[in-house]
mmCIF file of C-alpha atoms and ligand atoms in Angstrom:
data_model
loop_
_atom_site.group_PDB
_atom_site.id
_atom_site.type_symbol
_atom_site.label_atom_id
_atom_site.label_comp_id
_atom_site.label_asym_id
_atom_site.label_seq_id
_atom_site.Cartn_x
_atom_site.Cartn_y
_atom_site.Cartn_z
ATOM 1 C CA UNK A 1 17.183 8.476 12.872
ATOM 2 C CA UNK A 2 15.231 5.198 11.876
ATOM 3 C CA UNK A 3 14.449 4.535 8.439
ATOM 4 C CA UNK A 4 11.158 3.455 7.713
ATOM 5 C CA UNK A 5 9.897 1.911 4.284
ATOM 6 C CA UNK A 6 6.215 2.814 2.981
ATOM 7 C CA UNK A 7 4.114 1.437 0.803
ATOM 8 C CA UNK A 8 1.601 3.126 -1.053
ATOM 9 C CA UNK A 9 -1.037 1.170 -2.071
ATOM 10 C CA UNK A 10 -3.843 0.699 0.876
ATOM 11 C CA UNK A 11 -1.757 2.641 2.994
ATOM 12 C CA UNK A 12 -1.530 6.156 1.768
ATOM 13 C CA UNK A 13 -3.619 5.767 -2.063
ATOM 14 C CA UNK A 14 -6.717 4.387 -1.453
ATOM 15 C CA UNK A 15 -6.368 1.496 -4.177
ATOM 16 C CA UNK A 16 -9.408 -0.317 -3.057
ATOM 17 C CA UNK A 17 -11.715 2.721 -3.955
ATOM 18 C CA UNK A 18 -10.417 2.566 -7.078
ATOM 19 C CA UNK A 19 -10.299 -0.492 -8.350
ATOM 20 C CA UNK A 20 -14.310 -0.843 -6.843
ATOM 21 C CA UNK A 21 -15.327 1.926 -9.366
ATOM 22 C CA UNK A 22 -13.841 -0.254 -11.830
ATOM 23 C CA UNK A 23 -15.504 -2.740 -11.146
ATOM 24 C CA UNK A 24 -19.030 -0.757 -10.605
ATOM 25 C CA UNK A 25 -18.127 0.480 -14.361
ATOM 26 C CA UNK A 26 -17.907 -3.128 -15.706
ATOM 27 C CA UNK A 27 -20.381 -5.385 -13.721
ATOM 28 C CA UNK A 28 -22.789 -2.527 -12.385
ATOM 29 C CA UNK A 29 -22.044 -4.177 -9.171
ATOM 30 C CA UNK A 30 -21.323 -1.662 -5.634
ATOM 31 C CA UNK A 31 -19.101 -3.142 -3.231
ATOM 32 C CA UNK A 32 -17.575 -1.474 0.096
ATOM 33 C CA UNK A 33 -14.109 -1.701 1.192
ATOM 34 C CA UNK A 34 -15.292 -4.581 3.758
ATOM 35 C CA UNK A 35 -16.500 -6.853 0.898
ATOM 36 C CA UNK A 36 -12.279 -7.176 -0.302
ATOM 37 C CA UNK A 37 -11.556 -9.404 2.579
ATOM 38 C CA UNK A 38 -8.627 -10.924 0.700
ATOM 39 C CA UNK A 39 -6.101 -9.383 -0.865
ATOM 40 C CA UNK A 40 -7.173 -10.490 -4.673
ATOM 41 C CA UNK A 41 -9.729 -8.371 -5.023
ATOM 42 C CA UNK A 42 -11.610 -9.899 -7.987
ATOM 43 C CA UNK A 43 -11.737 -13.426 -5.712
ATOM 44 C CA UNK A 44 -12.680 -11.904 -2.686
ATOM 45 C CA UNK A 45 -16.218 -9.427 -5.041
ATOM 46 C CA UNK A 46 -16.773 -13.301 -6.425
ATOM 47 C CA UNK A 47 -16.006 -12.001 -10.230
ATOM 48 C CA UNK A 48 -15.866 -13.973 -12.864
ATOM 49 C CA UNK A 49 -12.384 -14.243 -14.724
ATOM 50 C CA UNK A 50 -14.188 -12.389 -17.292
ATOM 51 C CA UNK A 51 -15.519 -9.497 -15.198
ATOM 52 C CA UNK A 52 -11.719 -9.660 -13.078
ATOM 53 C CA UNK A 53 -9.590 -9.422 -16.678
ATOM 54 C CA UNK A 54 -12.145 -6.157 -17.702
ATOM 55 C CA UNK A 55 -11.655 -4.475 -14.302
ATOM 56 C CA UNK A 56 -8.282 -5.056 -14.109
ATOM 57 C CA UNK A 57 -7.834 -3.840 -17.975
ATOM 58 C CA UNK A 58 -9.666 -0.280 -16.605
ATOM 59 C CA UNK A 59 -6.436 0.386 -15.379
ATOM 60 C CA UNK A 60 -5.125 2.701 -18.320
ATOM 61 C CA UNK A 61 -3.360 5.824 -18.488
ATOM 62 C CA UNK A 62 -4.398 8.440 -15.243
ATOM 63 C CA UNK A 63 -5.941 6.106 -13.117
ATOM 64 C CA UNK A 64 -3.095 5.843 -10.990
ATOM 65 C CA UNK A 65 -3.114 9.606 -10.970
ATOM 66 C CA UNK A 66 -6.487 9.975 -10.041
ATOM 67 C CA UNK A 67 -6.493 7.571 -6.893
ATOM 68 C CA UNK A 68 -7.576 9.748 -3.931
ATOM 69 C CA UNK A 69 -5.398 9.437 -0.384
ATOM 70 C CA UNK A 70 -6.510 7.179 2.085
ATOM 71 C CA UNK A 71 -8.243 9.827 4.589
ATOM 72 C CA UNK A 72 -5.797 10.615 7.735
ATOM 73 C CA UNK A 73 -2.661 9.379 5.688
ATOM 74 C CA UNK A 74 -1.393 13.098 4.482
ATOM 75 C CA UNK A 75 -1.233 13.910 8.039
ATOM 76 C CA UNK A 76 0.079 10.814 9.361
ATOM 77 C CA UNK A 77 3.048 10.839 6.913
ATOM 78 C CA UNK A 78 3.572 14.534 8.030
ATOM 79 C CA UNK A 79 4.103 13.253 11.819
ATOM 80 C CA UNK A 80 5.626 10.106 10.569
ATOM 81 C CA UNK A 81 8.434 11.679 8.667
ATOM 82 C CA UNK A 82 9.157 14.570 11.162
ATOM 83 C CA UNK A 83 10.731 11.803 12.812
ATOM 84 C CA UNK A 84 12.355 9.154 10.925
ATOM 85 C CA UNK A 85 13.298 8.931 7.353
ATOM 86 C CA UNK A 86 10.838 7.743 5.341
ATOM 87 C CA UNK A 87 11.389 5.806 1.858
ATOM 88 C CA UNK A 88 8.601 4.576 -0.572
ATOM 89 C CA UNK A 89 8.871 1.130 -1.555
ATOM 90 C CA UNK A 90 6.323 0.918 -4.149
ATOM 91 C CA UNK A 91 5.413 -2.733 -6.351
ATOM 92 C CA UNK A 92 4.250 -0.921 -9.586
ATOM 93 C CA UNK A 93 0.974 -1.992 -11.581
ATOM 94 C CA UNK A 94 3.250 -3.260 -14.628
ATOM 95 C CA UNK A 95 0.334 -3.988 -17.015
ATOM 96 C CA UNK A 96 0.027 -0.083 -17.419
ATOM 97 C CA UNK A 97 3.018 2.229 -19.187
ATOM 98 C CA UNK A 98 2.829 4.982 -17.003
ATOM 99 C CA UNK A 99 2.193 4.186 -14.053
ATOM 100 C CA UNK A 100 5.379 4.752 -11.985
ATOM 101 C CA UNK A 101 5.608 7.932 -13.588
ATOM 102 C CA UNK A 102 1.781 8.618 -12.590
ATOM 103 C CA UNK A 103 2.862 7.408 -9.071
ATOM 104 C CA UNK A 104 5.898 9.791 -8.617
ATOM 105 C CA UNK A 105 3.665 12.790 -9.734
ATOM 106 C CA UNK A 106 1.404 11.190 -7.113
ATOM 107 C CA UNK A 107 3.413 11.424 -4.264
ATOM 108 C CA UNK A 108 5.106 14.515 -4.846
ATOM 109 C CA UNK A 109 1.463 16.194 -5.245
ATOM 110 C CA UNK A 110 -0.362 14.901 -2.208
ATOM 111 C CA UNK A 111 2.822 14.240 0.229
ATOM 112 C CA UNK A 112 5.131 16.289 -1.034
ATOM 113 C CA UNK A 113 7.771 13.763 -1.357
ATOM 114 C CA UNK A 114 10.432 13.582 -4.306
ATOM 115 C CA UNK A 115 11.740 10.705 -6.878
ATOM 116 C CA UNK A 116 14.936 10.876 -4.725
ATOM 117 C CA UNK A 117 12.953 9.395 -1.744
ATOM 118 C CA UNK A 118 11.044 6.449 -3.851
ATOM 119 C CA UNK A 119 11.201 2.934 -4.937
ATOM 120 C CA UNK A 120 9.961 0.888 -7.835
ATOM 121 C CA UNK A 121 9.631 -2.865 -7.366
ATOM 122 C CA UNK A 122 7.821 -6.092 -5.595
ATOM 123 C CA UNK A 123 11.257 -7.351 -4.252
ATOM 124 C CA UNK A 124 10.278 -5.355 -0.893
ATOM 125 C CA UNK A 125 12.590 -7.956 0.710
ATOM 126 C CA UNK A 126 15.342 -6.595 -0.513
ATOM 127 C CA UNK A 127 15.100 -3.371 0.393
ATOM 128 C CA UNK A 128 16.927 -2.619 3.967
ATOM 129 C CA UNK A 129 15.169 -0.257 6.789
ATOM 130 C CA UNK A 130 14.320 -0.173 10.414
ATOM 131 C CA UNK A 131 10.807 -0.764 9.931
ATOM 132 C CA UNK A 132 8.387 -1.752 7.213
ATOM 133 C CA UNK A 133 4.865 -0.474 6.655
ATOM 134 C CA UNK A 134 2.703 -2.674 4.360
ATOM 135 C CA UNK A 135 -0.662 -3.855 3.519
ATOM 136 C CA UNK A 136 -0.120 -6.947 2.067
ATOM 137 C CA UNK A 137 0.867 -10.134 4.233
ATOM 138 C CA UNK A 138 2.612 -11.937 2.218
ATOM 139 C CA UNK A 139 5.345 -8.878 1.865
ATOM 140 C CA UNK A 140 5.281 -8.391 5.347
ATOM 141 C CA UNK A 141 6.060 -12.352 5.509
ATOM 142 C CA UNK A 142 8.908 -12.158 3.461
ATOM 143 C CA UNK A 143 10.515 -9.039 4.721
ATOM 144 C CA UNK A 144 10.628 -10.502 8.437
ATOM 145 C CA UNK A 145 12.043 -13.429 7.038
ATOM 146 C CA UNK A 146 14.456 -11.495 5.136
ATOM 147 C CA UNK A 147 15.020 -8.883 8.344
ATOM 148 C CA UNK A 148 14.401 -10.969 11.438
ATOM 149 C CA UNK A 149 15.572 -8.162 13.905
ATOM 150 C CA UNK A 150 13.759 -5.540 12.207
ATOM 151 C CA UNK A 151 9.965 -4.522 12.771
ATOM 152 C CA UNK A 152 7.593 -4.737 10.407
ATOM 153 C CA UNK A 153 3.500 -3.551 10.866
ATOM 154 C CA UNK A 154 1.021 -5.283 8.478
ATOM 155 C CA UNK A 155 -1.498 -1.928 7.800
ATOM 156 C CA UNK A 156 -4.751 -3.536 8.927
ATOM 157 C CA UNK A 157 -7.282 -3.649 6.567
ATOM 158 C CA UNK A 158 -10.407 -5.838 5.738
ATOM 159 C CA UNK A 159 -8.434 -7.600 3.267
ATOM 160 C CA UNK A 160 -5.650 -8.726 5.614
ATOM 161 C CA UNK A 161 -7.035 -9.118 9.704
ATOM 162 C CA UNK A 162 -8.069 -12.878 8.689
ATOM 163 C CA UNK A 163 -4.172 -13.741 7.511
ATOM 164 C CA UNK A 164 -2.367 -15.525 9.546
ATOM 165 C CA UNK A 165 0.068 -13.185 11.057
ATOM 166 C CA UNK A 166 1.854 -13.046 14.595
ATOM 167 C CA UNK A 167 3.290 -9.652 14.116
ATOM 168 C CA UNK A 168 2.532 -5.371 14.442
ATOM 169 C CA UNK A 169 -1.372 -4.779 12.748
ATOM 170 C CA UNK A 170 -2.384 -1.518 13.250
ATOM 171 C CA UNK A 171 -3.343 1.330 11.196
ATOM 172 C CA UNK A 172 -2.951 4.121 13.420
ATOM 173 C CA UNK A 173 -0.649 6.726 12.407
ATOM 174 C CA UNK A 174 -0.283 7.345 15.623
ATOM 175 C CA UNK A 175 0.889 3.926 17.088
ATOM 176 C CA UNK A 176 2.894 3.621 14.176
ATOM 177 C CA UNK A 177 4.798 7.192 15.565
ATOM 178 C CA UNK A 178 4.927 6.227 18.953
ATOM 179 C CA UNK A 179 6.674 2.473 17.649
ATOM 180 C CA UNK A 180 9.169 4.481 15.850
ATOM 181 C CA UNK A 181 9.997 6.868 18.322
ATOM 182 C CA UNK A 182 10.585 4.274 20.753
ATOM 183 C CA UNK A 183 12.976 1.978 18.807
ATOM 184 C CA UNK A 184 15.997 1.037 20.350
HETATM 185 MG MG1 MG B 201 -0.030 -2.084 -0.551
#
């Protein structure tokens, strides 16, 4: 059985959503997921450091709680771990106390998956599996560096298709099965 690592934000809690509602709150401004074509979100709206440092202080006690899952991602983790053995590797929001406690309660309500099966930190590299699932480039980067003869898929998303990156992009659960299952 093939162990695969998961991240969680942008590919099963819907971050993006949000962290725009934050910044609708403080700037009165309505973006879409397609505006946050880079992975800094406040550079990517055009926010002032002012405006960024507000939004980014929104994130207090139960926001992390409160994210919603990225729709298709409670059943794709279903199929996903039917077959392979699936760790969270998780980088935590460190500016707010509880949020890897928030995260674990998270997880266990929407997926179903226990503390026993997660991971706390943005040393991803360091973490060993079969495969890697992650939305942020510069992790996926570093972890093929790190793993050369491993596989790692960068979760597409409008804040990641214009990186420069040679590997996996997909965010179908289903491709990302079918890669799995087919691992030598
Ligand atoms: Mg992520």
């Amino acid at each position: 059985v093939k162990t695969v690592l998961l991240d969680v934000d942008g590919v099963l809690a819907d971050f993006v959503a949000g962290y725009l509602q934050l910044v609708c709150d403080v700037t009165g401004l309505r973006f879409q997921h397609e505006n946050v074509t880079e992975f800094r979100i406040g550079r990517a709206l055009g926010l002032t450091a002012d405006d960024d440092r507000a939004v980014a202080n929104g994130i207090t006690q139960g926001w992390c709680a409160g994210l919603d899952p990225i729709p298709g991602a409670v059943d794709g983790y279903k199929k996903l771990s039917a077959i392979a053995d699936v760790y969270i590797v998780t980088s935590p929001w460190n500016k707010c106390p509880t949020w890897t406690y928030e995260r674990e309660q998270w997880l266990a309500k929407h997926f179903g998956i226990p503390h026993a099966r997660v991971l706390h930190g943005s040393a991803k590299h360091l973490v060993r599996g079969d495969v890697l699932v992650d939305d942020k480039t510069e992790t996926c980067v570093k972890w093929r560096d790190e793993h050369p003869d491993k596989t790692v898929v960068l979760w597409e998303s409008p804040w990641n298709v214009r990186d420069a990156w040679g590997g996996v992009l997909t965010n179908d659960w289903d491709r990302l099965v079918r890669l799995v299952e087919v691992l030598p």
